[in-house]
Tab-separated table of N, CA and C in Angstrom:
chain	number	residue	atom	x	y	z
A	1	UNK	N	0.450	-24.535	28.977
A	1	UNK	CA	-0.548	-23.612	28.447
A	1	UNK	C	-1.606	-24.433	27.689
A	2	UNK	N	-2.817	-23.991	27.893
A	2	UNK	CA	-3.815	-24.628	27.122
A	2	UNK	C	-3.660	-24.655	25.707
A	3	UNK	N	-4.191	-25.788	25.254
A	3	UNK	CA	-3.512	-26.366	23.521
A	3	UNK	C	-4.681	-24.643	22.676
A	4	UNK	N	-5.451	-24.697	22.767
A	4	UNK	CA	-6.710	-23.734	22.311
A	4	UNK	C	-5.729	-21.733	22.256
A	5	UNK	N	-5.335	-22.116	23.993
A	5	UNK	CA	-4.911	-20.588	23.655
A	5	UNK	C	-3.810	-20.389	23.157
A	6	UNK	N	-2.789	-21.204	23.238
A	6	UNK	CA	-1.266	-21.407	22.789
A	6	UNK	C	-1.816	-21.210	20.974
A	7	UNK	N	-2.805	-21.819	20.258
A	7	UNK	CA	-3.334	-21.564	18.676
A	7	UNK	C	-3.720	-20.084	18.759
A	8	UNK	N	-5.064	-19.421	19.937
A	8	UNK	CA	-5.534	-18.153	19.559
A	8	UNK	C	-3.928	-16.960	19.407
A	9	UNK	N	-3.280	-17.192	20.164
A	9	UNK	CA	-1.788	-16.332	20.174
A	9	UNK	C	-1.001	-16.624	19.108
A	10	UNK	N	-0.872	-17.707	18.475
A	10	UNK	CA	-0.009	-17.737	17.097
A	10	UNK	C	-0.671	-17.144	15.985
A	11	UNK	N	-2.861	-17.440	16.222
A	11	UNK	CA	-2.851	-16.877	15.083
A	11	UNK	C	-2.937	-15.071	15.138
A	12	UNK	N	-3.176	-14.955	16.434
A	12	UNK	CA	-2.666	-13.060	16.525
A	12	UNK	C	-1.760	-12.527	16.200
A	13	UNK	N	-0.554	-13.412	16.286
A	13	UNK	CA	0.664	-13.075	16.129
A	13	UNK	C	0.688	-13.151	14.367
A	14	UNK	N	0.295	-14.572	14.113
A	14	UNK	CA	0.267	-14.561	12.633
A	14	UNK	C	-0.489	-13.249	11.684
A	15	UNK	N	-1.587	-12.844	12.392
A	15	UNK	CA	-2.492	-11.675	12.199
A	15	UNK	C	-2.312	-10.213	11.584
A	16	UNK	N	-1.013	-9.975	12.864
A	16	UNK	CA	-0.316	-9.120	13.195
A	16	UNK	C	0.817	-8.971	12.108
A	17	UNK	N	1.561	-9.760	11.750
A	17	UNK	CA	2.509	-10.134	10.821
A	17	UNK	C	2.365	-9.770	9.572
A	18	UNK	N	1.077	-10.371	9.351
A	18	UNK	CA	0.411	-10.041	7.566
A	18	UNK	C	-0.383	-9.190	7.371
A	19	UNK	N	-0.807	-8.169	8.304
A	19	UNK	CA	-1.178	-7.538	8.671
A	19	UNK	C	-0.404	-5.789	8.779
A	20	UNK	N	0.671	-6.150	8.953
A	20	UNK	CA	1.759	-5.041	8.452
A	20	UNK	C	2.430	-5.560	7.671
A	21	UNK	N	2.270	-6.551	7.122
A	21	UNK	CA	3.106	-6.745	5.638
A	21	UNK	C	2.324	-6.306	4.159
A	22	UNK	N	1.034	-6.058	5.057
A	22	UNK	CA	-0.293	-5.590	3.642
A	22	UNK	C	-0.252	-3.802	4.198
A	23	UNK	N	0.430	-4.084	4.991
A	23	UNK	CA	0.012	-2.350	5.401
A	23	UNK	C	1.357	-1.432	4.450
A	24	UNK	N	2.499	-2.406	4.499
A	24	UNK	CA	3.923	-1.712	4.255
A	24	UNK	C	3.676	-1.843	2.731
A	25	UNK	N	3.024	-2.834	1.998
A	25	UNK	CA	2.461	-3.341	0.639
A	25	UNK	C	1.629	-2.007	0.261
A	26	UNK	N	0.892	-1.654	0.950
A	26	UNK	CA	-0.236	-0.227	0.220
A	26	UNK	C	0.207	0.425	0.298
A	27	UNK	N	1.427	0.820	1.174
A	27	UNK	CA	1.714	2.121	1.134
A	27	UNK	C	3.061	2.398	-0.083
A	28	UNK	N	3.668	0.841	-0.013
A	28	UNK	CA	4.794	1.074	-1.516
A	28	UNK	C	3.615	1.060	-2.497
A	29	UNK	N	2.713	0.517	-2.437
A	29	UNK	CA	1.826	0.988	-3.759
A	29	UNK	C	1.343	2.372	-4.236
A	30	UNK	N	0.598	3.025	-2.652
A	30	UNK	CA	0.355	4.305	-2.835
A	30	UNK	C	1.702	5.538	-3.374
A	31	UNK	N	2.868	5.111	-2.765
A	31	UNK	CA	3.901	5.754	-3.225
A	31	UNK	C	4.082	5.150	-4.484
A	32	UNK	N	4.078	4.631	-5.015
A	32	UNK	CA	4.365	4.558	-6.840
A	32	UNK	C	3.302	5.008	-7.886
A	33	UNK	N	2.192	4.889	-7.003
A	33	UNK	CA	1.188	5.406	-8.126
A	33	UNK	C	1.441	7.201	-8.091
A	34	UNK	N	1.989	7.405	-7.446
A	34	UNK	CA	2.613	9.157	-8.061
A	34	UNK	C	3.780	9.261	-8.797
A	35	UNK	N	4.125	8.232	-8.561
A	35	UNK	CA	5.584	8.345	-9.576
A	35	UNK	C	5.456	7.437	-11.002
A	36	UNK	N	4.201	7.259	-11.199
A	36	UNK	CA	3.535	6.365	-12.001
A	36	UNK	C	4.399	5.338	-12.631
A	37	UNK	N	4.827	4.444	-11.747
A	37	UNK	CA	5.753	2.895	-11.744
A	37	UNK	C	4.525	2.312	-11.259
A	38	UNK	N	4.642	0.924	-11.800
A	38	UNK	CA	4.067	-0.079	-11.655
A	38	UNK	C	4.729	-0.965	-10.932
A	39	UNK	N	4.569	-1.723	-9.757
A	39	UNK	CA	5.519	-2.750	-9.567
A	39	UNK	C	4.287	-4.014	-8.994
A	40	UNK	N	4.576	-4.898	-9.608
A	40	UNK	CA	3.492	-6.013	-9.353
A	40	UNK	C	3.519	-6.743	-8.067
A	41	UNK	N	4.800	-6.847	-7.824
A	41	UNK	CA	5.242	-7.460	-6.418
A	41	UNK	C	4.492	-6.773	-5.348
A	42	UNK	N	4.330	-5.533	-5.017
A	42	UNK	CA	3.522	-4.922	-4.213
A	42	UNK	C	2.081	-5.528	-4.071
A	43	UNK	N	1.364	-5.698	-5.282
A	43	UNK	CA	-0.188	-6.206	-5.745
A	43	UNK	C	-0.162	-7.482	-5.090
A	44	UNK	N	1.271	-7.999	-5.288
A	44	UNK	CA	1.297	-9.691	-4.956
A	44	UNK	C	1.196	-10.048	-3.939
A	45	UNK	N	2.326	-9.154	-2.991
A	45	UNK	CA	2.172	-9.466	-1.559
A	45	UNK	C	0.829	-9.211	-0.816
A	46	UNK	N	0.264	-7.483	-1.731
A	46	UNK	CA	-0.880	-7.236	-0.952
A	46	UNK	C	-1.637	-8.487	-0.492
A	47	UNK	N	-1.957	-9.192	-1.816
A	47	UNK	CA	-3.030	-10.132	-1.968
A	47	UNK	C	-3.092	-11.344	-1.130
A	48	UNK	N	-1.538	-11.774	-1.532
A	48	UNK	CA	-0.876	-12.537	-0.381
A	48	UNK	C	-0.858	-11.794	1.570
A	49	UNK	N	-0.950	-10.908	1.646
A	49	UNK	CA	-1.411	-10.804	3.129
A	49	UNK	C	-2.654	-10.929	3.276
A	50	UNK	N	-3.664	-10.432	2.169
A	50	UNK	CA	-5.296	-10.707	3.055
A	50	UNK	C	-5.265	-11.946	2.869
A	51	UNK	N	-4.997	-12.852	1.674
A	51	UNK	CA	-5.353	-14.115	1.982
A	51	UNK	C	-5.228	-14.930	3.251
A	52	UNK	N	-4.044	-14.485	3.631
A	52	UNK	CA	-3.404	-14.991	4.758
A	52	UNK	C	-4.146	-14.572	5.883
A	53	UNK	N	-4.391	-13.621	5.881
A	53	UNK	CA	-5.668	-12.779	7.192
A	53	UNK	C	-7.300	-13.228	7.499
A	54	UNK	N	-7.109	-13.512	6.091
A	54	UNK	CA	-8.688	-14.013	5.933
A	54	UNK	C	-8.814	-15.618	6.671
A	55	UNK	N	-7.522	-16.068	6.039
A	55	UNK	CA	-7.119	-17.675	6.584
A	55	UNK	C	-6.981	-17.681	8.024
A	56	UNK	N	-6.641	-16.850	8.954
A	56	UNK	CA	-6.395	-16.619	9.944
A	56	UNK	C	-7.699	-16.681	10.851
A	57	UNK	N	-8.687	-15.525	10.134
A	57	UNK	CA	-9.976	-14.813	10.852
A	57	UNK	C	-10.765	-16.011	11.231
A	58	UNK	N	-10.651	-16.871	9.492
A	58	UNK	CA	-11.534	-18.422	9.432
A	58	UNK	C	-11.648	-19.638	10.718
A	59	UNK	N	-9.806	-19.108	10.986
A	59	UNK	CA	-9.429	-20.131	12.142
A	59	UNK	C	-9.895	-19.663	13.462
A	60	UNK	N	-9.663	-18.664	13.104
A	60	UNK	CA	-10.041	-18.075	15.089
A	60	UNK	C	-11.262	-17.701	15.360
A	61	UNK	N	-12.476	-17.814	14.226
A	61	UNK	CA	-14.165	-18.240	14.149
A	61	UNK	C	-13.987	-19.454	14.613
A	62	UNK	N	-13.213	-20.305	13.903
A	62	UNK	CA	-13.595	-22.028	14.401
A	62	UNK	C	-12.971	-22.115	15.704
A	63	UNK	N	-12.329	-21.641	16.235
A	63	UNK	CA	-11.379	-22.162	17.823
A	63	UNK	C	-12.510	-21.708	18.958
A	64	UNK	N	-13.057	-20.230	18.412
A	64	UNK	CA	-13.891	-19.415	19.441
A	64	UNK	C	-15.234	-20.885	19.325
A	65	UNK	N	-15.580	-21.151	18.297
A	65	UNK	CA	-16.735	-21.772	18.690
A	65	UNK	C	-16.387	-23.567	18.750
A	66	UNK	N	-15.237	-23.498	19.006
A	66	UNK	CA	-14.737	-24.482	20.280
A	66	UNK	C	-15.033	-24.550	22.066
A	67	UNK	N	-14.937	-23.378	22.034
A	67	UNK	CA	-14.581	-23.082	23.806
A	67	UNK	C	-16.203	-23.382	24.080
């Protein structure tokens, strides 16, 4: 498999990953803010998945303007 697309598929996959890990993150958030608990770990991961998404998007701008 080409070295280029074998990267665009890990980082989809990677994408995908943190991507429902920020999704499962808002929604334990949205469920606590009615039960008015705080839990920080939720905030943490959120943050920790876009970073990770954003890190992702960065890469697969630079691969596309490879080809």
């Amino acid at each position: 498999m080409h070295k280029a697309r074998k990267r665009y598929i890990y980082l989809i996959a990677g994408m995908s990953f943190w991507g429902g890990f920020g999704l499962s993150s808002l929604i334990n958030i949205i469920k606590t803010v009615y039960t008015r608990q705080t839990l920080s770990y939720n905030w943490v991961m959120l943050a920790v998945a876009i970073v990770f998404i954003i890190i992702c998007l960065i890469y697969l701008a630079k691969i596309k303007n490879e080809k």
